[in-house]
Short mmCIF file of C-alpha atoms in Angstrom, two decimals:
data_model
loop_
_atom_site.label_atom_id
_atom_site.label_comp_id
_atom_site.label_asym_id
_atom_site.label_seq_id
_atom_site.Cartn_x
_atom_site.Cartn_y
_atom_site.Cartn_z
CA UNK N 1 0.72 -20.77 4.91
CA UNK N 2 -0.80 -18.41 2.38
CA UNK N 3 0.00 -15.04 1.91
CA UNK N 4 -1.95 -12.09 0.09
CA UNK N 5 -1.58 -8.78 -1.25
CA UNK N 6 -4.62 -5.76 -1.72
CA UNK N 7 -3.44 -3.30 -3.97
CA UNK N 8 -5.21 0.07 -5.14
CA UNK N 9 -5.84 1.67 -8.46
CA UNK N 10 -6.24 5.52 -7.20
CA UNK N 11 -2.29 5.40 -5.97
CA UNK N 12 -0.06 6.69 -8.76
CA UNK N 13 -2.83 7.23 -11.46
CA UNK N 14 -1.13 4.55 -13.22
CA UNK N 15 -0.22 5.92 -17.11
CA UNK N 16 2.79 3.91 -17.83
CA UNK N 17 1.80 0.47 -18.82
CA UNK N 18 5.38 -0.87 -18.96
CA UNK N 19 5.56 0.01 -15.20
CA UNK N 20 2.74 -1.42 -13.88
CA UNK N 21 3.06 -4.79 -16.12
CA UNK N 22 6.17 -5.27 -14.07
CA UNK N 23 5.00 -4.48 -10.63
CA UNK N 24 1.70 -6.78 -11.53
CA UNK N 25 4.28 -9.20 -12.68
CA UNK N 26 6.33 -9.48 -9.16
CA UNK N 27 2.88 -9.74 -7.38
CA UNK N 28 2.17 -12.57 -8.96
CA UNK N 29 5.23 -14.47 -8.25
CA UNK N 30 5.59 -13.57 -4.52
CA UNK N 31 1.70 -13.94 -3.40
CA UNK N 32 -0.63 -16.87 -3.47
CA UNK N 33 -3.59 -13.84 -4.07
CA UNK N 34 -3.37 -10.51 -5.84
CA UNK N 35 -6.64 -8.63 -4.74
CA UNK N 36 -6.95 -5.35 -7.30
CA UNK N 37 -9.42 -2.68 -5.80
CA UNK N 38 -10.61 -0.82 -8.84
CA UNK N 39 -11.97 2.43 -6.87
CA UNK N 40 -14.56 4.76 -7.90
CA UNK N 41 -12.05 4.93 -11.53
CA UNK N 42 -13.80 7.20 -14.00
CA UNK N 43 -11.86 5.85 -17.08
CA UNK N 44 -12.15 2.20 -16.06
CA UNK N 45 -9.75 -0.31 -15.15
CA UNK N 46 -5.65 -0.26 -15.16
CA UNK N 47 -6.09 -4.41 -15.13
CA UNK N 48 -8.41 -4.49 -17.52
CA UNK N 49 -6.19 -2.45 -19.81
CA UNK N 50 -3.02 -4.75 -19.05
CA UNK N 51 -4.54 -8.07 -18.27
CA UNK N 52 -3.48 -10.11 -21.60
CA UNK N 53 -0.49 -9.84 -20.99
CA UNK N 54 -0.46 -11.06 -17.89
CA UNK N 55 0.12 -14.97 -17.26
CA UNK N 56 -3.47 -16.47 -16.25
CA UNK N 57 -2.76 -17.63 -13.05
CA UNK N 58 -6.30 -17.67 -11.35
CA UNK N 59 -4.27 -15.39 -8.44
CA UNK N 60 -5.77 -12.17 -8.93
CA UNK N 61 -9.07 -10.97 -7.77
CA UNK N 62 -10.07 -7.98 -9.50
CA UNK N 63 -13.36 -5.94 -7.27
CA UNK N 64 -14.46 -2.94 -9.38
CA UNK N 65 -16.22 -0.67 -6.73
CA UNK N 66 -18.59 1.63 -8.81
CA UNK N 67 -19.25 5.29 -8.12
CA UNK N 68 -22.67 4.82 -7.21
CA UNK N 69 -21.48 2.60 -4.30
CA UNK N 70 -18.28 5.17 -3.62
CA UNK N 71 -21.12 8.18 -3.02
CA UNK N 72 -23.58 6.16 -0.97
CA UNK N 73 -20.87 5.36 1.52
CA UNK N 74 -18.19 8.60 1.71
CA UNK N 75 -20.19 11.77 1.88
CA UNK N 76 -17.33 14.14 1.77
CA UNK N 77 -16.84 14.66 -2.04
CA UNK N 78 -13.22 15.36 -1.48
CA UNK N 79 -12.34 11.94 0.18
CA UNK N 80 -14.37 10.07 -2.43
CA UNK N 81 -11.76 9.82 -5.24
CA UNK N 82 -8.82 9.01 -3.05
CA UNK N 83 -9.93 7.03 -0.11
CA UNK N 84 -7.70 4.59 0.28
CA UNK N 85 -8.71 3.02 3.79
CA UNK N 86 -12.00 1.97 2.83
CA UNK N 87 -11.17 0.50 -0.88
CA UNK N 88 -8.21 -1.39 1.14
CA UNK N 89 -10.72 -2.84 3.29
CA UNK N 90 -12.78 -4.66 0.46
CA UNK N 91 -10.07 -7.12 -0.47
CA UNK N 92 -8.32 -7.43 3.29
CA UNK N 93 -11.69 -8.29 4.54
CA UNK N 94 -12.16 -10.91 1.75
CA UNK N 95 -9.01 -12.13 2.11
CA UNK N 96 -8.48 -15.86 1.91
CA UNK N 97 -5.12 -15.91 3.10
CA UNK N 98 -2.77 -15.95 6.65
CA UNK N 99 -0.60 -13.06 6.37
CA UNK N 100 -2.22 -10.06 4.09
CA UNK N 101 0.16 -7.43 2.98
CA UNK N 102 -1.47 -3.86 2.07
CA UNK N 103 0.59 -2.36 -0.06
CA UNK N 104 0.48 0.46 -3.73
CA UNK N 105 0.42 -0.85 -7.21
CA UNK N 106 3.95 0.93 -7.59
CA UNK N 107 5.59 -1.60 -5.11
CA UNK N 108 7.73 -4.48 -6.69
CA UNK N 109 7.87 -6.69 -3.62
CA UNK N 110 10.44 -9.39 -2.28
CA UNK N 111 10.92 -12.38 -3.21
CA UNK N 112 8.36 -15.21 -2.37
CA UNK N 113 11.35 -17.36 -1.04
CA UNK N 114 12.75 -14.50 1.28
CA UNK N 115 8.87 -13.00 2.15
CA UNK N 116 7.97 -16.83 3.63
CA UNK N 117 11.57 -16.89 5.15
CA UNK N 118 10.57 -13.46 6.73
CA UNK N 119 7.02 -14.50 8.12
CA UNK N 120 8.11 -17.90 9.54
CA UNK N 121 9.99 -15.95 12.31
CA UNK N 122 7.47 -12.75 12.19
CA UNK N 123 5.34 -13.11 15.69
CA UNK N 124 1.83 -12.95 14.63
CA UNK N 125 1.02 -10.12 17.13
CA UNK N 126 3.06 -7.78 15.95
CA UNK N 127 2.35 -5.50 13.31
CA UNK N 128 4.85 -4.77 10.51
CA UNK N 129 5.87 -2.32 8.33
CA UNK N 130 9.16 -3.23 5.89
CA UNK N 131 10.98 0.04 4.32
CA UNK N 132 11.02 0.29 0.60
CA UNK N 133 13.88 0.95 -1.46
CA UNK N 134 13.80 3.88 -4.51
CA UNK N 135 14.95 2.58 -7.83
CA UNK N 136 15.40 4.38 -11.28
CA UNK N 137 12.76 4.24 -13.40
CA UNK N 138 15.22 4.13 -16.11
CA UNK N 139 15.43 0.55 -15.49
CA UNK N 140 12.05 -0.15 -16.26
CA UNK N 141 13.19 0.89 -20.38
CA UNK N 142 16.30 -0.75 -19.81
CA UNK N 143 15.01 -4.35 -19.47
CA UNK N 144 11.10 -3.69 -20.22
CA UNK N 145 8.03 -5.71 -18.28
CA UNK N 146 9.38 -9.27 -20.45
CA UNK N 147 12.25 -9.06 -18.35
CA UNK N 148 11.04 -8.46 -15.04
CA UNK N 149 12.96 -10.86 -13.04
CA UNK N 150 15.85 -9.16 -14.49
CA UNK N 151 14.82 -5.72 -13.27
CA UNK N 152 14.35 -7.43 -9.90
CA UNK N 153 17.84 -9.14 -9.38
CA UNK N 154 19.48 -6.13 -10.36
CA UNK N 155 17.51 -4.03 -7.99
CA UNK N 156 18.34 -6.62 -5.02
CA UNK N 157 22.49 -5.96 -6.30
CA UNK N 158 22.36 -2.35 -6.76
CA UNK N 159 20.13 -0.61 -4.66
CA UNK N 160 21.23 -0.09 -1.15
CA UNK N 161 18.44 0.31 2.07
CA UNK N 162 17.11 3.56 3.18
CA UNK N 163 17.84 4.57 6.92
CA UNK N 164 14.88 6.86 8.04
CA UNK N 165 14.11 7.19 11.41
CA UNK N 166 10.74 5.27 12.58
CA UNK N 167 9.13 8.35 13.90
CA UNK N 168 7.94 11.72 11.75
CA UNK N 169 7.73 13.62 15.54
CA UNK N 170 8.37 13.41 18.70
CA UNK N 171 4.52 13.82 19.22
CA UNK N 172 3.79 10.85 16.92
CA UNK N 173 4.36 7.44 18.51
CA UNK N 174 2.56 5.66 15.86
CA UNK N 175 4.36 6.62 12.48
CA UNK N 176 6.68 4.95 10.61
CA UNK N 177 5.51 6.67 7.58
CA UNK N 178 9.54 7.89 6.80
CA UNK N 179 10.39 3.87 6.51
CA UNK N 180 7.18 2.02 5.67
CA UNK N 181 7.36 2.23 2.29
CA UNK N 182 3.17 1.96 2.17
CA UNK N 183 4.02 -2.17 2.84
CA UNK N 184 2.45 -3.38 5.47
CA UNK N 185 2.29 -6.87 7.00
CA UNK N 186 0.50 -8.68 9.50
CA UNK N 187 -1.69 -11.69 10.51
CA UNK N 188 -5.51 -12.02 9.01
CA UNK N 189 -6.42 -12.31 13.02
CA UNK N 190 -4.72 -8.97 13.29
CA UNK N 191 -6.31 -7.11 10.53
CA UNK N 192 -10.01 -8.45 11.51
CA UNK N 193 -9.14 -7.52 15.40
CA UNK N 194 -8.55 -3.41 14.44
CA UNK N 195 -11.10 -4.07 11.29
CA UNK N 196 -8.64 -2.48 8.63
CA UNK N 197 -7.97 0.43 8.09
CA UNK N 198 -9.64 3.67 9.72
CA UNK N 199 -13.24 4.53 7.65
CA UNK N 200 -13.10 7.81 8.54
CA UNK N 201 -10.53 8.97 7.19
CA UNK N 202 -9.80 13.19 6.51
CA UNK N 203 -6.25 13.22 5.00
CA UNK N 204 -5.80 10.35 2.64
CA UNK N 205 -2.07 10.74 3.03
CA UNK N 206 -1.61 9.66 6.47
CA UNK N 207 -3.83 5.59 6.24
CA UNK N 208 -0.65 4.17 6.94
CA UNK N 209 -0.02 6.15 10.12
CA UNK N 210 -3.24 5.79 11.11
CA UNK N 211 -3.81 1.86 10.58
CA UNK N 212 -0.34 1.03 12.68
CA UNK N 213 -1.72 3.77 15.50
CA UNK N 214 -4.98 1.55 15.12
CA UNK N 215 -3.10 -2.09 16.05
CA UNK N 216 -1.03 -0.05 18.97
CA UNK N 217 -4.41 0.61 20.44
CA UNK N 218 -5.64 -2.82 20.40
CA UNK N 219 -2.86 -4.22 22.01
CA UNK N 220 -0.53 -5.24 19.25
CA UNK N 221 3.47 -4.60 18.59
CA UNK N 222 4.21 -2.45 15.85
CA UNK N 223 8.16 -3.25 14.38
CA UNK N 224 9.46 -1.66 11.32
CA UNK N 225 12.21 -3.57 9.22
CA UNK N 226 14.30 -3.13 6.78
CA UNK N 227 14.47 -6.11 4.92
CA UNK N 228 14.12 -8.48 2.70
CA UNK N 229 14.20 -5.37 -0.08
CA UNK N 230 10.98 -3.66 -1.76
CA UNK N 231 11.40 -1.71 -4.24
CA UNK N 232 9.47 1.52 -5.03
CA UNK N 233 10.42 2.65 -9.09
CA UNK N 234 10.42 6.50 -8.65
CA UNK N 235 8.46 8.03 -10.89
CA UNK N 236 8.74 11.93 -10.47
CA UNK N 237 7.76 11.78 -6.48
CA UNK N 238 8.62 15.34 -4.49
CA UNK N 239 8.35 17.16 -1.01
CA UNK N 240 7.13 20.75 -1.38
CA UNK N 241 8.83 23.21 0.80
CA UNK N 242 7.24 25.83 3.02
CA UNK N 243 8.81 28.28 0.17
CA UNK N 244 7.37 26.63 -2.48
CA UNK N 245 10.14 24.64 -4.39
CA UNK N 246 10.19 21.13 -4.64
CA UNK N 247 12.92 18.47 -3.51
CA UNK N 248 13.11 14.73 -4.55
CA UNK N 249 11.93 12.24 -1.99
CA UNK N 250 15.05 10.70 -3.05
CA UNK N 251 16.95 13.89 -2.08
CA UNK N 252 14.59 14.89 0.89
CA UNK N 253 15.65 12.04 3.17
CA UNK N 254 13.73 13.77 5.81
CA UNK N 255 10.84 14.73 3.71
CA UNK N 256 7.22 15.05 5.92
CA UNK N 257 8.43 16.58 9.02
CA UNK N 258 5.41 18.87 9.06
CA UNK N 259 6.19 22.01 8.34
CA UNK N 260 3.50 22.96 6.41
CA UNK N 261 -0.04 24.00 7.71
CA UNK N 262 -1.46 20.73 5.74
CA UNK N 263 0.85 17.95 6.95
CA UNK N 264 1.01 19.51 10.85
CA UNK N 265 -3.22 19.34 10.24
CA UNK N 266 -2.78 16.01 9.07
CA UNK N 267 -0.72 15.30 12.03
CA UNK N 268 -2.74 16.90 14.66
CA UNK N 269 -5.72 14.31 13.64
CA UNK N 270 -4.09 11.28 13.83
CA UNK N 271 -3.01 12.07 17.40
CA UNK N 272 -6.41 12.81 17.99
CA UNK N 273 -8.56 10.63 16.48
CA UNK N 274 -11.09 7.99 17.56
CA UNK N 275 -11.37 5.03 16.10
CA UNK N 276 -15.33 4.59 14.68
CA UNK N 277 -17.28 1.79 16.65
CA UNK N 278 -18.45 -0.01 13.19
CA UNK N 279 -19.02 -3.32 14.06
CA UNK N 280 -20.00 -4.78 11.01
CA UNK N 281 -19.74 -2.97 8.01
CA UNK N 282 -15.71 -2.89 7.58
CA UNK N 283 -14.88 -2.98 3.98
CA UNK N 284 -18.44 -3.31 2.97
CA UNK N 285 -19.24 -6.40 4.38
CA UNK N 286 -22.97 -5.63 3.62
CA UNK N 287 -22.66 -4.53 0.18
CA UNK N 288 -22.85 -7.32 -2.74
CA UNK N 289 -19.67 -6.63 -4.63
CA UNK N 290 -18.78 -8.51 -7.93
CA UNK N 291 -15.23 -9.31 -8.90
CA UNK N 292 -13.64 -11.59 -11.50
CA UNK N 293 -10.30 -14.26 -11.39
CA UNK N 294 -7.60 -13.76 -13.44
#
């Protein structure tokens, strides 16, 4: 059994070197692939930046997607920077492994031993979603990216789970958004049955609702868990009020229950949406893309 991870640049606009080293590190001890979707990145690549310090494993598959390519395909300017779906779709499509996980470069997952633990009782037509856990970024200067695994034991001692509910509304059957910590888990023959994630996508901020709506529709379970632990190192995240002022996700344990104009929009689509009848092209299965091992 292999299992493999896509990842995406564009989350987090990653800045803080220190931080990513040690997520990139984690990756590469739970996963038997690391695919790293460098998408339509004006300033080049956060690997490319980072990458001699990591250990040369041959793991990670790094696709740079050029902006050339990004405006041929997404024609709406404003979803060109930041869409997710479609640059998540390159690497799950040309995924070499069993069990894919799409997940955010900000994710330090579980451990390889308790991840193959998990998926050896995991039935393959279900679709999965495990909760992440917000640490303090203060550990990341504590210990530094040299002492990762330290970072990571701690975290599995000291940080408790997170109890959100598995639905935003009572109108949305498909979200675990609250408790999915943007980790999500299921079988290759799953992810090539509902083709990835949705192409076209209108508000970036709701792929994960819309990809687990996507497997309901074709027939699969969806099952949201809250272990083995994630971890998600909090780096400044908040929830805007309707008044304007912001709250912590960490404080806002309810945060996105769409009171705003923009998340009940966001909301209203991905009860409504259709699913596009692309047949072939998923994660740009026509399109010669270059990538390098690492």
């Amino acid at each position: 059994m292999k299992i493999g991870v896509v990842v995406v640049n564009r989350n987090d606009n990653y800045k803080d070197f220190e931080r990513g080293l040690i997520h990139f590190k984690s990756m590469l001890d739970t996963f038997d692939e690391v695919t790293y979707i460098d998408w339509n990145s004006p300033k080049g690549s956060f690997l490319w930046e980072v990458q001699d310090k990591l250990p040369k494993t041959g793991k990670i598959k790094h696709f740079i997607i050029p902006p050339n390519i990004v405006n041929q395909i997404i024609l709406d300017p404003r979803a060109q920077k930041c869409n997710e779906g479609l640059s998540r779709n390159i690497g799950i499509r040309r995924s070499e492994c069993d069990w894919i996980v799409s997940t955010n470069i900000d994710i330090i997952p579980p451990k390889r031993e308790d991840i193959i633990k998990l998926i050896e009782n995991l039935d393959p037509n279900n679709f999965y979603t495990i909760s992440r856990r917000e640490a303090p970024k203060e550990i990341v200067y504590k210990y530094g990216h040299k002492n990762w695994e330290t970072i990571r034991n701690e975290l599995y001692d000291t940080v408790p789970e997170r109890y959100f509910p598995a639905q935003v509304t009572p109108n949305d059957k498909y979200s675990l958004i609250n408790c999915c910590g943007d980790f999500q888990l299921a079988h290759k023959n799953i992810w090539n049955k509902i083709k990835g994630f949705e192409e076209n996508m209108i508000y970036a901020c709701f792929v994960d609702t819309n990809v687990q709506k996507k497997a309901v529709l074709n027939g699969f379970g969806l099952k949201a868990l809250y272990s083995p632990p994630l971890f998600h190192i909090e780096h400044g995240a908040y929830y805007t009020k309707e008044d304007g002022t912001r709250v912590s996700d960490i404080e806002n344990k309810e945060s996105f229950k769409g009171d705003s104009k923009a998340y009940n929009d966001a909301y209203e689509w991905v009860e409504y949406f259709q699913e596009s009848k692309n047949e072939d092209n998923w994660g740009l299965a026509d399109t010669e893309i270059e990538f390098e091992i690492i």
